[in-house]
Coordinates of C-alpha atoms in Angstrom, one line a residue:
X2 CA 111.9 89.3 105.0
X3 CA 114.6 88.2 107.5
X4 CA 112.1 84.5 107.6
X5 CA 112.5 84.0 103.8
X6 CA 116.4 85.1 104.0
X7 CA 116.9 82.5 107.2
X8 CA 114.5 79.6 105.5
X9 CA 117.0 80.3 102.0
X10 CA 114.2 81.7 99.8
X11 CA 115.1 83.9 97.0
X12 CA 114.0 87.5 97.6
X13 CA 115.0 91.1 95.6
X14 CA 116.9 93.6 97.3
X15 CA 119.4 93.9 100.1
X16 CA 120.1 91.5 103.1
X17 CA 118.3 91.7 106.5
X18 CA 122.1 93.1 108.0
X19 CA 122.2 95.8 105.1
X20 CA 119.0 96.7 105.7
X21 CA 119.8 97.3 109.7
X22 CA 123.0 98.7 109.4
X23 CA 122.0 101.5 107.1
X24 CA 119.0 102.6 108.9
X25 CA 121.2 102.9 111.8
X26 CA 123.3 106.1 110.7
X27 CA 126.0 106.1 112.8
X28 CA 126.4 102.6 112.7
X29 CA 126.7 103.2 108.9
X30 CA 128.9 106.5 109.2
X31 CA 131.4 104.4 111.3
X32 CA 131.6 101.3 108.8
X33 CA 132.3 103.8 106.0
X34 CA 134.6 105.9 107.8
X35 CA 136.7 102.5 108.4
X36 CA 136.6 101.7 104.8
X37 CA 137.8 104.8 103.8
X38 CA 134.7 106.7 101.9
X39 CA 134.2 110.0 102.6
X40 CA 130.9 111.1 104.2
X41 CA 130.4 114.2 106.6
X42 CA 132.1 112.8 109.2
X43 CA 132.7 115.7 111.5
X44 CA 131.4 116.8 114.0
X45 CA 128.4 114.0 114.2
X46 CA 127.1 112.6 117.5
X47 CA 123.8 111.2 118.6
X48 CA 121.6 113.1 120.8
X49 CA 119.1 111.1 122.8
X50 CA 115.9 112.5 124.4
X51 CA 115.2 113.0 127.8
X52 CA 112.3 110.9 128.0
X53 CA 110.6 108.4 125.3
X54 CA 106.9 109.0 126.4
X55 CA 106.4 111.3 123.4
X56 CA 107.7 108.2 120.6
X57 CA 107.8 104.9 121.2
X58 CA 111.7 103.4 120.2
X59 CA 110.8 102.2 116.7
X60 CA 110.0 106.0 115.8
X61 CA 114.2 106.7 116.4
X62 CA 115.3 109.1 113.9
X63 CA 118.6 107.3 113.4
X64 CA 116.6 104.1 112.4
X65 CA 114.4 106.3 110.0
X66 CA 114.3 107.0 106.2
X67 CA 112.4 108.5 103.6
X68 CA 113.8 112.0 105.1
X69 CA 111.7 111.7 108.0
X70 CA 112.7 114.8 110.4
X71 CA 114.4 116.8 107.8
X72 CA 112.8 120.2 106.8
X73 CA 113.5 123.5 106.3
X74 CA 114.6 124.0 110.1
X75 CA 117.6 120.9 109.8
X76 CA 120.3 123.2 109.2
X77 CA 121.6 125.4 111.9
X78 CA 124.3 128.0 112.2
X79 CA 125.0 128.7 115.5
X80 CA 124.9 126.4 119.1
X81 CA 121.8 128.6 120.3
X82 CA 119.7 127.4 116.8
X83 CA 121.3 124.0 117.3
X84 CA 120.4 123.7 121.3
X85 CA 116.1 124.6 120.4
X86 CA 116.5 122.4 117.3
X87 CA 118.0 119.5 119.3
X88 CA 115.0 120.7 121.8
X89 CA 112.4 120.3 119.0
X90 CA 113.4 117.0 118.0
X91 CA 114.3 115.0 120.9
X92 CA 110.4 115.9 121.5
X93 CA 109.5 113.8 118.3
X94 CA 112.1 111.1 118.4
X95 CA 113.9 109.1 120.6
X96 CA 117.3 109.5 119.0
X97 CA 118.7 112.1 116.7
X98 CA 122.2 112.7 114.6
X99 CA 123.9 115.4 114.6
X100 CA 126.3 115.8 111.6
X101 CA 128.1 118.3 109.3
X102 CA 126.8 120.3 107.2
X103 CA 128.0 119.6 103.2
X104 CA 127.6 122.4 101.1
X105 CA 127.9 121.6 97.2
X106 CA 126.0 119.5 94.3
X107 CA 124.0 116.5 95.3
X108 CA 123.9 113.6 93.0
X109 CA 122.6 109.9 93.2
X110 CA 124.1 106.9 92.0
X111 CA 121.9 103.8 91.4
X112 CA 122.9 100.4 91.2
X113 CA 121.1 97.5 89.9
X114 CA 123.1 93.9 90.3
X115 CA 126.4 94.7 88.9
X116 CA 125.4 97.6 87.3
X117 CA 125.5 101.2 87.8
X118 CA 122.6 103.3 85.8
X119 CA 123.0 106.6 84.5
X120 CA 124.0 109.2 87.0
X121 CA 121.8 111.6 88.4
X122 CA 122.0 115.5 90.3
X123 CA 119.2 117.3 92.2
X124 CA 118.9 120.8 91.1
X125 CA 118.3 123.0 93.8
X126 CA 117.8 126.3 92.2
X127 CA 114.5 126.6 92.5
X128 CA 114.3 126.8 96.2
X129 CA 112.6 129.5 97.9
X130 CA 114.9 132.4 98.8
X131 CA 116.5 132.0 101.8
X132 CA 116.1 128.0 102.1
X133 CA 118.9 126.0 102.4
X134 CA 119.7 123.4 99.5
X135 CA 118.6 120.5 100.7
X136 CA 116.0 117.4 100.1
X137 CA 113.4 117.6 102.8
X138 CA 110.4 115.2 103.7
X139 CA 108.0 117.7 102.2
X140 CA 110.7 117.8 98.7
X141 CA 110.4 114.2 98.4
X142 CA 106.8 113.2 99.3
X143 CA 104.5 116.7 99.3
X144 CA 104.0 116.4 95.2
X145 CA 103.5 120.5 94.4
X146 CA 105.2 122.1 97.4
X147 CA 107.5 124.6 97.4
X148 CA 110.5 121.9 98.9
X149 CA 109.2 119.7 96.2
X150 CA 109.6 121.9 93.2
X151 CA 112.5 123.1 94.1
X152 CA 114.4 120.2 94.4
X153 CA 114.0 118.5 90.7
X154 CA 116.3 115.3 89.7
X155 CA 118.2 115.7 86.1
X156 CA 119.3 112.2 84.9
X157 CA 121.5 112.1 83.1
X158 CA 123.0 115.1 85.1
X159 CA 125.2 117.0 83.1
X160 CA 128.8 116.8 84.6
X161 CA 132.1 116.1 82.9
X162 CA 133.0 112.2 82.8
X163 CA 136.1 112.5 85.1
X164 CA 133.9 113.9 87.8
X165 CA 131.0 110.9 87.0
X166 CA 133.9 108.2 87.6
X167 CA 134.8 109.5 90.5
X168 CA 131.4 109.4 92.0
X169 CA 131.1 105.7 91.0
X170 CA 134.2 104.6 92.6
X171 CA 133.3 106.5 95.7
X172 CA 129.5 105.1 95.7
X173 CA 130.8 101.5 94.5
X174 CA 132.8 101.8 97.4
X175 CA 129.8 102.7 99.8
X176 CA 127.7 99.9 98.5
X177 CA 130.1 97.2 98.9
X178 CA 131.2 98.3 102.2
X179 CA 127.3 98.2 103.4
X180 CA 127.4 94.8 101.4
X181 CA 124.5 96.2 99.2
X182 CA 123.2 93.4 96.6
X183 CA 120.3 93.2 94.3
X184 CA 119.4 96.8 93.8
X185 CA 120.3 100.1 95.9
X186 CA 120.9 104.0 95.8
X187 CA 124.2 105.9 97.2
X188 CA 123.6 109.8 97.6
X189 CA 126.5 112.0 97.5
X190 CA 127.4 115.4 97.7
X191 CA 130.2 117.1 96.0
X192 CA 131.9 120.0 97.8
X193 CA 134.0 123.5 96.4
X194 CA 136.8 121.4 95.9
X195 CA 135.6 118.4 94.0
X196 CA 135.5 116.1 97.3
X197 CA 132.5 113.4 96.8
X198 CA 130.8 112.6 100.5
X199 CA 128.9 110.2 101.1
X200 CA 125.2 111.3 102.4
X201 CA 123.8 108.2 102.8
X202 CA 123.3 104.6 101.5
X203 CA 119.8 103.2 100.5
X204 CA 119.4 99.8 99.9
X205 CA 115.8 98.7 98.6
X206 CA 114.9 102.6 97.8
X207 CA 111.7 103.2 96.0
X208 CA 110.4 101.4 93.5
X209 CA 107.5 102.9 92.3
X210 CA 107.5 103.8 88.5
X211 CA 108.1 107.8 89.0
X212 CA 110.8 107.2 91.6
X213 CA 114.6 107.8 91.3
X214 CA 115.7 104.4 90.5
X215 CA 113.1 103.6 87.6
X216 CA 113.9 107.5 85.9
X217 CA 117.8 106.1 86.3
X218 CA 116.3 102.9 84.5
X219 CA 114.5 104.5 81.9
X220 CA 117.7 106.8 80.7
X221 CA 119.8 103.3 80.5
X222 CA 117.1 102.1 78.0
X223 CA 114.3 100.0 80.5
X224 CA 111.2 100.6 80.9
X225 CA 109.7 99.9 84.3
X226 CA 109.1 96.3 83.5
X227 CA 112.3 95.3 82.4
X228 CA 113.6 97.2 85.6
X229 CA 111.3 94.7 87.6
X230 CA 112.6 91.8 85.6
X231 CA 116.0 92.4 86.3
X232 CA 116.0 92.9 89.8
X233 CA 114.1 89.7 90.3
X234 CA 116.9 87.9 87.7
X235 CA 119.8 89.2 90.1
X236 CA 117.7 87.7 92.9
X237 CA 117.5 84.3 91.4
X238 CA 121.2 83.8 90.0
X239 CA 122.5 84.8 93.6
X240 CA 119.6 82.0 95.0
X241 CA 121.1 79.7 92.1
X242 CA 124.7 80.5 93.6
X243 CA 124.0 79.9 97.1
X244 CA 122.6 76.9 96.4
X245 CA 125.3 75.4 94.1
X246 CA 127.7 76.7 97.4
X247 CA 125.5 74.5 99.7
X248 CA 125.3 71.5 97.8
X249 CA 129.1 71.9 97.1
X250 CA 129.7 71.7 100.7
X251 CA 126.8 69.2 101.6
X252 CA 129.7 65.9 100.6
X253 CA 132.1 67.3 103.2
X254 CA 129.9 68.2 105.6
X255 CA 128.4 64.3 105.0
X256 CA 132.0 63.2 105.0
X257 CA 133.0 64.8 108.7
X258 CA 129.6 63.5 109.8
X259 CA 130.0 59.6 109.0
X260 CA 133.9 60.2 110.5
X261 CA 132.7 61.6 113.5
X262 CA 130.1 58.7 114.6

């Protein structure tokens, strides 16, 4: 991807630096902190293993996605629970983050281009007794488990409109900051007193035709093929841009060229 972005040919989705910066969390948790989005900011720290012989560096949880790591066992309550669970994963990863737990609604926010698509909420209440609200690896990719079918997405989700602006401005914000383009997901939370964080931004999230994105799609009006085609169409007018930006310079560049010899 980074060859075809270099060599100037169109592609769909986010930039090679997007792409990087996101997957590295506290890279991302830092750039949104400056630009002033809320995310659960504190306490977070990295915690590095002792040794790498169990994971080679590409496996590093902070360069992961896809809620790789997260289960059942992610949030702790106390520093003994934290210390073995810091234990548990340093064995499986080179790097982990430690951050705040947000309680409150979850929601998703899906931009395609310019646009945003109809908002979305995870509903939680179908979790097992006694686990803790959140969207594991098993809730995302195990299709029938107990994580998965308790953690179901409602698009539209039914909130009042004030709150749904708020969650785009905050998420708009997100996605610029990370200089998201093309298409992307921002996941928020929402706590007791109405405060949006910031979970996580995804640029290039699934595509497949059951996946978040395409059920945001198909509540706007699109089927799955008309979601394809406008992806590629945002891809193409910001190629056709770039290269009316390059041949607008080309003359001066020229210019300061035949000046110079």
């Amino acid at each position: 991807m980074g060859t075809l972005e270099f060599a100037g040919i169109p592609i769909t989705g986010a930039s090679l630096w997007t792409l990087g910066a996101c997957r590295r969390k506290p890279v991302a948790n830092a750039l949104l902190q400056q630009a002033g989005s809320l995310f659960p900011a504190g306490p977070w720290r990295r915690a590095k293993s002792r040794t790498t012989s169990h994971c080679p560096p590409s496996s590093s949880r902070l360069s992961e996605d896809a809620s790789a790591g997260l289960d059942r066992g992610s949030v702790v309550t106390d520093r003994k629970s934290l210390r073995a669970r810091l234990a548990a994963m340093t064995e499986q990863f080179d790097e982990v983050l430690v951050q705040e737990y947000i309680g409150g609604r979850e929601f998703n926010v899906g931009f395609v281009g310019s646009r945003v698509l109809p908002l979305a909420e995870i509903d939680f209440s179908r979790m097992p007794e006694g686990a803790w609200p959140i969207l594991t690896y098993a809730g995302k990719w195990e299709i029938g488990s107990a994580d998965d079918l308790g953690s179901v997405p409602q698009c539209p989700a039914a909130i009042p409109q004030k709150l749904a602006d708020r969650l785009v401005r905050v998420a708009d914000l997100a996605w610029r900051t990370m200089q998201g383009k093309g298409y992307g997901r921002v996941d928020l939370r929402v706590d007791d007193q109405g405060r949006p964080w910031v979970l996580e931004v995804n640029p290039n999230p699934d595509l497949n035709d059951d996946a978040g994105l395409s059920r945001m799609a198909k509540v706007a009006g699109w089927d799955y093929a008309e979601l394809v085609r406008r992806i590629a169409e945002v891809a193409l007018r910001e190629a056709q841009g770039a290269k009316a930006a390059r041949e607008l310079l080309a003359p001066s560049r020229r210019s300061r060229a035949t000046r110079t010899a």
